[in-house]
C-alpha atoms as one frame of an Amber mdcrd trajectory, in Angstrom:
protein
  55.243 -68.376   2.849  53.122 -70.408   1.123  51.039 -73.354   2.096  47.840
 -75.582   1.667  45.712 -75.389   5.216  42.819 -77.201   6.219  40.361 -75.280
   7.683  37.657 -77.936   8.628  35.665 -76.580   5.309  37.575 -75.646   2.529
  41.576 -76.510   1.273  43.315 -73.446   1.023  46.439 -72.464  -0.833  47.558
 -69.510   1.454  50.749 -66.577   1.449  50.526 -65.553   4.775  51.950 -68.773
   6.619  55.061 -68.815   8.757  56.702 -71.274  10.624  58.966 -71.112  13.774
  62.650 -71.347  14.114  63.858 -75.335  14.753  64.208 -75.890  18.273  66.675
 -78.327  19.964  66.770 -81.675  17.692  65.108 -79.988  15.617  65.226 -79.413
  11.561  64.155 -76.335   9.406  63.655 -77.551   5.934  62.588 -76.093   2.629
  60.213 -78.774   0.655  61.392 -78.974  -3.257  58.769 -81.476  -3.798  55.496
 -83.051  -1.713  53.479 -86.126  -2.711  49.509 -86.110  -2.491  48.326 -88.903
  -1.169  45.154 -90.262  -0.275  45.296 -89.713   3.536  45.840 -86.345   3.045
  42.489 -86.452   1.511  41.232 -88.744   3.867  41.778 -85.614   6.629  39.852
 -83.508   4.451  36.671 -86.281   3.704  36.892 -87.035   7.517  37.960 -90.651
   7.065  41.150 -89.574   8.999  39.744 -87.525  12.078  42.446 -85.068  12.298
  41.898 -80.739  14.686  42.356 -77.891  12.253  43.157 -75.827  10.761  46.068
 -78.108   9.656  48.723 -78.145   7.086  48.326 -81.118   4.900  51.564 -82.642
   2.965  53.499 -85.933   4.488  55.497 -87.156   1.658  58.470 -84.900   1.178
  62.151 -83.629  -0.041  63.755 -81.142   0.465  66.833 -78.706   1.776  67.878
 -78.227   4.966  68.086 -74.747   5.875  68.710 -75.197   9.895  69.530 -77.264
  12.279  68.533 -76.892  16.000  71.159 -78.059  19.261  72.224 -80.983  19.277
  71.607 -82.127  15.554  74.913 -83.788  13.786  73.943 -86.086  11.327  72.486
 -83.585   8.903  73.749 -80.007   8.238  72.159 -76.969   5.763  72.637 -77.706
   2.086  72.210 -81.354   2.701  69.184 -82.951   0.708  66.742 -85.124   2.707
  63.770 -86.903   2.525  61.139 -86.777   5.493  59.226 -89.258   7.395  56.812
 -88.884   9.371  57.551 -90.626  12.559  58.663 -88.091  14.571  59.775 -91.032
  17.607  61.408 -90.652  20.359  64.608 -92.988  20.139  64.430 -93.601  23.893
  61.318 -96.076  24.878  61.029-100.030  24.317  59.336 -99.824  21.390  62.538
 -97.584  20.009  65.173 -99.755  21.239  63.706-102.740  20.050  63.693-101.052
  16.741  59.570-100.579  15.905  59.836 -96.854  15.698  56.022 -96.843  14.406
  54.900 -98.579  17.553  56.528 -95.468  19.470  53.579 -93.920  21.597  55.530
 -90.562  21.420  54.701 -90.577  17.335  51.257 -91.247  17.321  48.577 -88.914
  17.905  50.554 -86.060  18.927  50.068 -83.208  16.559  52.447 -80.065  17.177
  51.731 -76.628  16.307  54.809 -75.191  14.788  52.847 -73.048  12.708  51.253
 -70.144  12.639  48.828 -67.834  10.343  47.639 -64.364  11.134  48.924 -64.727
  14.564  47.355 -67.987  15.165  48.749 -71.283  15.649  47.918 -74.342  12.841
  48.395 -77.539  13.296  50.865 -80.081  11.831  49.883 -82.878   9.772  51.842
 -86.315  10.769  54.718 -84.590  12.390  55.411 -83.285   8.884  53.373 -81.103
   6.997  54.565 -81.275   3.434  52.463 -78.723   1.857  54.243 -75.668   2.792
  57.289 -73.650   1.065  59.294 -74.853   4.810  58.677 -77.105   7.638  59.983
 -78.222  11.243  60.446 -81.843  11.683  62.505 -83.506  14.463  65.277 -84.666
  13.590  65.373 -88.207  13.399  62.739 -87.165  10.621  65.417 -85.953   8.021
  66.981 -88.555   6.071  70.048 -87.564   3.795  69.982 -88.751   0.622  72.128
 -88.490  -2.304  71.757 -85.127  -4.377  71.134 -86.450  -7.841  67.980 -88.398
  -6.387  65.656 -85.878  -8.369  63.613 -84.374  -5.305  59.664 -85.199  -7.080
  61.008 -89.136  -6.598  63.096 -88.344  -3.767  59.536 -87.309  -2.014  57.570
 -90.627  -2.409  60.144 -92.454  -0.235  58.614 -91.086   2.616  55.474 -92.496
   2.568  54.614 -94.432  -0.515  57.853 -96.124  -0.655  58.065 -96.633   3.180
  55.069 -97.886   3.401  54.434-100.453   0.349  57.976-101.843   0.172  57.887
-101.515   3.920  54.920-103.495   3.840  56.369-106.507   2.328  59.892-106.845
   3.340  59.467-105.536   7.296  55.945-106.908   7.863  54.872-109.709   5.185
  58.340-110.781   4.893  57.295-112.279   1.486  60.068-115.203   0.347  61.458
-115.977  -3.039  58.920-118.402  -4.713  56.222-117.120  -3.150  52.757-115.947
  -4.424  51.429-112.425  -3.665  47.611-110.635  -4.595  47.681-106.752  -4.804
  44.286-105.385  -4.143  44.407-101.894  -5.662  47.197-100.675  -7.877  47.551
 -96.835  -6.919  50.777 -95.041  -5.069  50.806 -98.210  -2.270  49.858-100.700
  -4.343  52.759-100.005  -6.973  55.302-100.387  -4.584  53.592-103.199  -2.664
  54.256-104.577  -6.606  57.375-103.913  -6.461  58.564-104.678  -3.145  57.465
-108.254  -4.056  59.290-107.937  -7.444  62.422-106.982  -4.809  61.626-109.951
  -2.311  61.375-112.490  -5.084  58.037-113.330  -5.217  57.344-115.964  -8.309
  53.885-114.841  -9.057  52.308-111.264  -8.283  48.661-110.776  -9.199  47.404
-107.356  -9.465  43.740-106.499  -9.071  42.155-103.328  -9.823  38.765-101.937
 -10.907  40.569 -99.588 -13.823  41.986-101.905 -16.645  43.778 -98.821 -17.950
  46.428 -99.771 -14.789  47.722-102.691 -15.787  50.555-101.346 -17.981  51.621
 -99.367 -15.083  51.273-102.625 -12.833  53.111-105.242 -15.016  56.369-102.339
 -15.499  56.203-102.185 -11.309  56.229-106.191 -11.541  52.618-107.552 -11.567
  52.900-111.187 -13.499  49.291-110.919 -13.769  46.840-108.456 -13.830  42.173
-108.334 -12.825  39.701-105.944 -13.027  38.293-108.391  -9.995  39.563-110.679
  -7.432  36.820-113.487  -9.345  39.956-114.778 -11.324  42.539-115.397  -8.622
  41.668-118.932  -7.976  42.234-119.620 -11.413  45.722-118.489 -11.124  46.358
-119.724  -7.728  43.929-122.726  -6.820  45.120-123.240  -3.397  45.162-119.314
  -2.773  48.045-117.015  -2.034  50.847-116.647   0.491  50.149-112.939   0.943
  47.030-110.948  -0.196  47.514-107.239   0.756  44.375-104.992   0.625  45.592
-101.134  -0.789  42.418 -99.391  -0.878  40.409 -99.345   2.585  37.025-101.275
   2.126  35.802-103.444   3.956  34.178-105.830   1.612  37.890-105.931  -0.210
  39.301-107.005   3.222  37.187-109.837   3.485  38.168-110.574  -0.261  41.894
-110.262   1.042  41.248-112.818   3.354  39.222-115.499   1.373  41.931-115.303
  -1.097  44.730-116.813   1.237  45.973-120.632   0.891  47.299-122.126   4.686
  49.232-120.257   6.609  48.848-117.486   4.276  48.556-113.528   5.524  46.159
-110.966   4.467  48.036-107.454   5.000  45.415-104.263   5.699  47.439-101.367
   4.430  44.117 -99.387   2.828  42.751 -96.750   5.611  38.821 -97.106   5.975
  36.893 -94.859   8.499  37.950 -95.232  11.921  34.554 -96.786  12.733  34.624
 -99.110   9.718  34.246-103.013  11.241  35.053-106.254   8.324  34.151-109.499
   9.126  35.399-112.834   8.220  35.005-116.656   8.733  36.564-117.856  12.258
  36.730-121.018  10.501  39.052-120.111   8.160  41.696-119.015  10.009  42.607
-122.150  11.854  44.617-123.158   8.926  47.540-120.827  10.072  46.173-117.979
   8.463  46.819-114.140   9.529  45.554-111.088   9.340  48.142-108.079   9.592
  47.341-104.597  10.263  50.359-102.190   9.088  51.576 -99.079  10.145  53.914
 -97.396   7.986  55.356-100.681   6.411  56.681-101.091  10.054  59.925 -99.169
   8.766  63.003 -97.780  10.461  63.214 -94.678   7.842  66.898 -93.854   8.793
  67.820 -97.293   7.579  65.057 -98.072   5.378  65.155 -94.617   3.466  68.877
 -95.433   2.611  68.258 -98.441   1.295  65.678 -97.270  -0.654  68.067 -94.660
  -2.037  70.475 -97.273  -2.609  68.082 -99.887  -4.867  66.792 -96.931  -6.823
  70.306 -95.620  -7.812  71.180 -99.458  -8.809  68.037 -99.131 -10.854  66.043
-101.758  -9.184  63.609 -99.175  -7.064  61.617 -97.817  -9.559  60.314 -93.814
  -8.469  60.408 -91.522 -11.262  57.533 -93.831 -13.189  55.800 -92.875  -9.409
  55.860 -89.857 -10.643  52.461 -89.486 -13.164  52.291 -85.542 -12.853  53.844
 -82.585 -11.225  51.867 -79.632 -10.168  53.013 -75.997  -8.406  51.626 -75.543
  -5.361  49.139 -73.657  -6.708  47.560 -75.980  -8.207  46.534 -78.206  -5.638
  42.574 -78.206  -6.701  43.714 -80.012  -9.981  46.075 -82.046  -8.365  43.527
 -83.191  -6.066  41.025 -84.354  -8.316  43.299 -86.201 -10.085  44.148 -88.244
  -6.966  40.630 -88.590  -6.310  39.459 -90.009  -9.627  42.651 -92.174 -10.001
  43.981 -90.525 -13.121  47.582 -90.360 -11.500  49.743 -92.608  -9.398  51.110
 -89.653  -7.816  51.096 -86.570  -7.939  53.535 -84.481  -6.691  53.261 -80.960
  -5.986  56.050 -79.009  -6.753  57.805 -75.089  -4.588
């Protein structure tokens, strides 16, 4: 079958991939549809440190084709979308309900591929970029079948994790004010989740002016080419300033930008090594600074709800969508990402 492997040199679109039979709790799925996202790239720059080879892809939808012992709540033919916390269900972390805090999804890549006899590794428990995949099964979400599967796929990480972001870990209130840094795949739904929450004024910064059409449909009330001009639309600063991008020079932005008790949110993925700095002075004024995994979701609930909101037409996903590309085309789907020409791009089996 067909996939995109990482090789610790070169992306590959290969034929010769295969992938095991699910196991107990275990799913078999064929991927209709795979966002690119920037930590997928981030494996291949090294930002993310990540063994190879590897199959890249962690934003998917698809079909299931098989189910392994023991799995119930989804059966073949059902459509689902994937995340990629592949959690146990069983520790504290689980039963308190902070599934990304589960020490049995982080940092524990399987190997349920394999290519010319040789095992590859999986890419967050997921592994997108191939024709099928085996995720666990608290993994597969069902969703409705008329969710076109191109949106369908950005749920699972985009969505997740910039909606997530501000209902689950911001908690941003109605009336209050919110600063986007960086207006790509995360920072459009980080717009929107505040549009969702209620927020009264949204201010969206990025470097490209050609994004703020884009930004003001997702629900930007303002839009910068710089963080210079906040102050002039919030003197006193904002509630919540979440950084998108992963520098840390806009992380120390993030933070100057708050008002008391306000929160600066780090969702943007710098090099593991990267250190920011800030004023100690600042803070004592009841301000925070949040790091964010995932949007802190609970997918099985948080994936249906996102289903839900997008088929009452207040989740907006198929404008996600900027391009579509088969899987072959991964190169030009790629550089897209890189030089910010699309949103998202999906990739397409």
């Amino acid at each position: 079958m067909r996939g995109v492997v990482f090789d610790g040199k070169q992306i590959q679109v290969v034929g010769d991939l295969e992938v095991r039979e699910p196991g107990a709790g275990e799913v078999l799925v064929a991927i209709s549809a795979a966002g690119l996202c920037h930590s997928d790239l981030s494996v291949v720059d090294g930002t993310i440190p990540f063994p190879v080879p590897v199959v890249l892809g962690h934003e998917g939808a698809g079909v299931v084709e098989a189910v392994g012992v023991g799995v119930t709540h989804v059966a073949p033919g059902d459509h689902v979308a994937l995340s990629t916390l592949a959690n146990c269900g069983t520790c504290a972390e689980c039963d308190r309900g902070r599934p990304t805090m589960c020490r049995q999804a982080i940092g524990r890549p399987g190997k349920p591929f394999t290519r010319g006899g040789q095992p590859v590794h999986q890419f967050a428990s997921n592994s997108a970029f191939a024709e099928r995949t085996v995720v666990k099964a608290v993994q597969a979400v069902r969703i409705p079948k008329d969710i076109p599967m191109p949106s369908a796929a950005l749920i699972g990480c985009g969505v997740l994790t910039g909606v997530g972001a501000v209902l689950n870990r911001a908690r941003v209130d109605r009336g209050e004010s919110v600063v986007v840094i960086g207006t790509g795949g995360i920072g459009l739904n980080v717009i929107q989740g505040a549009r969702i929450a209620g927020a009264s004024t949204i201010v969206a910064v990025d470097a490209n002016p050609a994004k703020e059409g884009v930004a003001r449909q997702f629900g930007a009330t303002h839009f910068l080419t710089s963080t210079d001009g906040v102050r002039e639309i919030l003197p006193n600063g904002a509630d919540h300033a979440f950084e998108c991008v992963g520098r840390v020079e806009l992380i120390r932005q993030a933070v100057d930008l708050l008002d008391r008790h306000g929160q600066a949110i780090l969702l943007g993925v710098p090099a593991a090594t990267a250190e920011a700095s800030f004023l100690v002075s600042s803070m004592y004024l009841d301000k925070s600074i949040l790091g964010c995994r995932y949007g802190s979701s609970r997918p099985q609930r948080d994936i249906a709800l996102y289903a839900r909101l997008y088929r009452e037409g207040r989740l907006m996903l198929d404008e996600l969508v900027t391009e579509t590309y088969p899987v072959e085309d991964f190169e030009k789907a790629a550089a897209d990402a890189e030089a910010g020409r699309v949103a998202r791009g999906v990739l397409t089996f």
